[in-house]
PDB file of C-alpha atoms in Angstrom:
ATOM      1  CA  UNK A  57     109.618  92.427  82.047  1.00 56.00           C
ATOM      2  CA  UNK A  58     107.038  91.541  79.152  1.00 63.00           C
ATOM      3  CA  UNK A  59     107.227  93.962  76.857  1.00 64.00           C
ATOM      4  CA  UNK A  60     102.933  93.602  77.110  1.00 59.00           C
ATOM      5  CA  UNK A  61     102.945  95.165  80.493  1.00 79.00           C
ATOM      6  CA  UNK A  62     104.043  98.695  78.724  1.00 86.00           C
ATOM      7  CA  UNK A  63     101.132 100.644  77.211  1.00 85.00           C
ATOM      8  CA  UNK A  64     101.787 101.146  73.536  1.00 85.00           C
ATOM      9  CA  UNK A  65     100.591 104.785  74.401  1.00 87.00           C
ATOM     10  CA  UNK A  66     102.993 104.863  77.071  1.00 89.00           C
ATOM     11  CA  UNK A  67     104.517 108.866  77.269  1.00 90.00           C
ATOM     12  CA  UNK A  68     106.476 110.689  79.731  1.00 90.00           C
ATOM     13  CA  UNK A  69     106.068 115.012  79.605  1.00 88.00           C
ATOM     14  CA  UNK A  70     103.849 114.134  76.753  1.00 88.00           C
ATOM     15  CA  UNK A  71     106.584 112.289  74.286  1.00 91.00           C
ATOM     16  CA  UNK A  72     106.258 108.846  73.327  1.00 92.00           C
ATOM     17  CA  UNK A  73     108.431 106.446  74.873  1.00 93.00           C
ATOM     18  CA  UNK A  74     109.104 102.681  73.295  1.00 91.00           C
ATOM     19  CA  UNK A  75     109.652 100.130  75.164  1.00 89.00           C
ATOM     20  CA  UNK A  76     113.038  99.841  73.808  1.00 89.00           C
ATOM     21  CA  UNK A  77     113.782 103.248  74.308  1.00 93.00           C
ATOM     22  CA  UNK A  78     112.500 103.085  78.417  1.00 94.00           C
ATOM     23  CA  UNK A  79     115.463 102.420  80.056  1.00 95.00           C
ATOM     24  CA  UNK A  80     117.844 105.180  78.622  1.00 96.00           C
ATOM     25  CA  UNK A  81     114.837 107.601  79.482  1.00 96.00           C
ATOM     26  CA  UNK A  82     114.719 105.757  82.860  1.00 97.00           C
ATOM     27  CA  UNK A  83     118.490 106.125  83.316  1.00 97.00           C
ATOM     28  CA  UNK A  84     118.221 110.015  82.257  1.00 97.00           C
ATOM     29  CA  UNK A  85     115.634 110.730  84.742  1.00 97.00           C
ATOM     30  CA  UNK A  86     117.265 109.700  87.268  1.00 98.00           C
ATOM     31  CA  UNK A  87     120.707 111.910  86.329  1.00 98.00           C
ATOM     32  CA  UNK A  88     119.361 114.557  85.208  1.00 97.00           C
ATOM     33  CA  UNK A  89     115.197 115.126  86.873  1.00 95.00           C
ATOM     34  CA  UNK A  90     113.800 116.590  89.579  1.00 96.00           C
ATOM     35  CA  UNK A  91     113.293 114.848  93.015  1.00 95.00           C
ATOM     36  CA  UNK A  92     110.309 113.334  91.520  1.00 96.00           C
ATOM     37  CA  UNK A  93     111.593 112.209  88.078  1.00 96.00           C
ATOM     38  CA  UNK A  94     114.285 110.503  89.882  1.00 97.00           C
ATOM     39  CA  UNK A  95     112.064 108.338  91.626  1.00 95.00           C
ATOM     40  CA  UNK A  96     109.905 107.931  88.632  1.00 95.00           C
ATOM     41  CA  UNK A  97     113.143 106.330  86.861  1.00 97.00           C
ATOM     42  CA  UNK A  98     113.792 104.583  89.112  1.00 96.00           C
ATOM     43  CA  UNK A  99     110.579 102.785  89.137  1.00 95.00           C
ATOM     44  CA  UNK A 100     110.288 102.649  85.975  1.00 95.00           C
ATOM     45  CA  UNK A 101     113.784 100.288  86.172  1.00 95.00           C
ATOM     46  CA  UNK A 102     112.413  98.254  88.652  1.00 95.00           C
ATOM     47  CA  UNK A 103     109.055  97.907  86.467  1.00 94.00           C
ATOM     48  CA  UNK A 104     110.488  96.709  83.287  1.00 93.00           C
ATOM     49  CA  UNK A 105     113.299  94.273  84.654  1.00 93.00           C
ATOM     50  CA  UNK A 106     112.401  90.555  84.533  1.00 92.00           C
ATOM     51  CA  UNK A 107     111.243  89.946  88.044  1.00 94.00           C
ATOM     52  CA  UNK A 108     107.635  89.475  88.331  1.00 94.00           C
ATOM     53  CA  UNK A 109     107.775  91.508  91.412  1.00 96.00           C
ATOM     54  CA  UNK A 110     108.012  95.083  92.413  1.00 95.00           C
ATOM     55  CA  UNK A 111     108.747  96.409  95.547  1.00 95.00           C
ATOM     56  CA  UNK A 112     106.833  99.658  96.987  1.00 92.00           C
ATOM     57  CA  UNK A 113     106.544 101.138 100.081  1.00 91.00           C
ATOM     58  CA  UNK A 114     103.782 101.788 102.012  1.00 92.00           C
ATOM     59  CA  UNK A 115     102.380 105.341 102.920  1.00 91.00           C
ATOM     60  CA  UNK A 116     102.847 104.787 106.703  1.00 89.00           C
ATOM     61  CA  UNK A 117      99.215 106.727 107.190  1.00 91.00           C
ATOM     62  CA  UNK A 118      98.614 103.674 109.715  1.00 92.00           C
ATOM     63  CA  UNK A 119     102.149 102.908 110.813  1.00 92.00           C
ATOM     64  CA  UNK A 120     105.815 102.901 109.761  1.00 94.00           C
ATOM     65  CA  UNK A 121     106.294 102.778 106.194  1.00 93.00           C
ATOM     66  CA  UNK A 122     107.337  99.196 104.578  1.00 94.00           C
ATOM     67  CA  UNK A 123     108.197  97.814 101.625  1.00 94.00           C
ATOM     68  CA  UNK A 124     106.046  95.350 100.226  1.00 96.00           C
ATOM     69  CA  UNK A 125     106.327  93.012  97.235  1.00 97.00           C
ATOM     70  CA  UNK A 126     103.248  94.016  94.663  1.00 96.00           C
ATOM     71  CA  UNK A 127     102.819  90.993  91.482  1.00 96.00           C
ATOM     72  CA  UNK A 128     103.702  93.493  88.401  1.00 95.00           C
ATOM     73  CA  UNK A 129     100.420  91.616  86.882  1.00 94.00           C
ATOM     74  CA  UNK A 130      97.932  92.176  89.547  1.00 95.00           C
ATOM     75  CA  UNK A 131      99.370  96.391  88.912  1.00 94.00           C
ATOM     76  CA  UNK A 132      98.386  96.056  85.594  1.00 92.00           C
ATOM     77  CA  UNK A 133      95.052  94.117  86.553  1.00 94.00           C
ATOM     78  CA  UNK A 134      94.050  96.945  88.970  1.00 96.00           C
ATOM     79  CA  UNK A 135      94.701  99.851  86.492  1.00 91.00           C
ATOM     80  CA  UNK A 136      92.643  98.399  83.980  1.00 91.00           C
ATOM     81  CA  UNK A 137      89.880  97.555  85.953  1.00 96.00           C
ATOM     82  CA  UNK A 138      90.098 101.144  87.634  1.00 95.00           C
ATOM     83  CA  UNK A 139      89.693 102.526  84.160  1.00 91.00           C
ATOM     84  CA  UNK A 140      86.948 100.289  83.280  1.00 93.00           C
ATOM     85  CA  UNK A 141      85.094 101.428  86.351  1.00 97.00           C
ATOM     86  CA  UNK A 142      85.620 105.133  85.700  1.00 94.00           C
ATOM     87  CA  UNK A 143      84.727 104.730  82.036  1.00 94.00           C
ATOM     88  CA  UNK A 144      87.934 106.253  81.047  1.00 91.00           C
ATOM     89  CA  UNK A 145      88.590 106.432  77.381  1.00 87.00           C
ATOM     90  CA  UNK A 146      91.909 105.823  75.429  1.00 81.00           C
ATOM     91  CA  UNK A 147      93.681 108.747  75.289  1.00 75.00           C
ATOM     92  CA  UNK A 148      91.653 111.169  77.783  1.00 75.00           C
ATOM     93  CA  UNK A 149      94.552 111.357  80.153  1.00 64.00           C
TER      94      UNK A 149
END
C-alpha cells in the first residue's frame, strides 16, 4: 500500500498512528479489541497491504450480502470528494 493513501492525521481513540506504526496497532486490535476493533484491524491490514484492491461486503439491504472488490484509490477519491462537498475542515472530526 502507498504510504500516500494514509492520512498524515490518521488516529485511532484519538492517538496518532504512523504509517509505520499501523500494522502492530492493526495486529493489537484484532487480539486484544472489541468485536468492532477487531474488524477495524483487520481492515486496516487489508488497506495498507500492496494490493490495489480491497475486498468489502455488501450490506445485503437489497439481497444476500457479497463481497466485492473496491480500487483502494477510487476509496480515497470518494472520501475526499465527500469532504469537499460537505465543506469539512482539517481536523473537525
Amino acid at each position: 500500500m502507498n504510504k500516500a493513501f494514509i492520512h498524515p492525521n490518521f488516529s485511532i481513540h484519538g492517538r496518532a498512528i504512523s504509517f509505520d506504526d499501523l500494522t502492530e496497532v492493526s495486529y493489537s486490535l484484532i487480539k486484544e479489541g472489541e468485536g468492532y476493533e477487531k474488524q477495524i484491524g483487520a481492515f486496516l491490514l487489508d488497506w495498507i497491504d500492496d494490493s490495489e484492491i480491497i475486498l468489502v461486503k455488501t450490506s445485503g439491504s437489497t439481497g444476500k450480502p457479497k463481497a466485492i472488490a473496491l480500487q483502494k484509490e477510487y476509496m480515497v477519491n470518494s472520501a475526499l470528494a465527500t469532504g469537499s462537498y460537505f465543506n469539512l475542515k482539517p481536523n473537525s472530526t
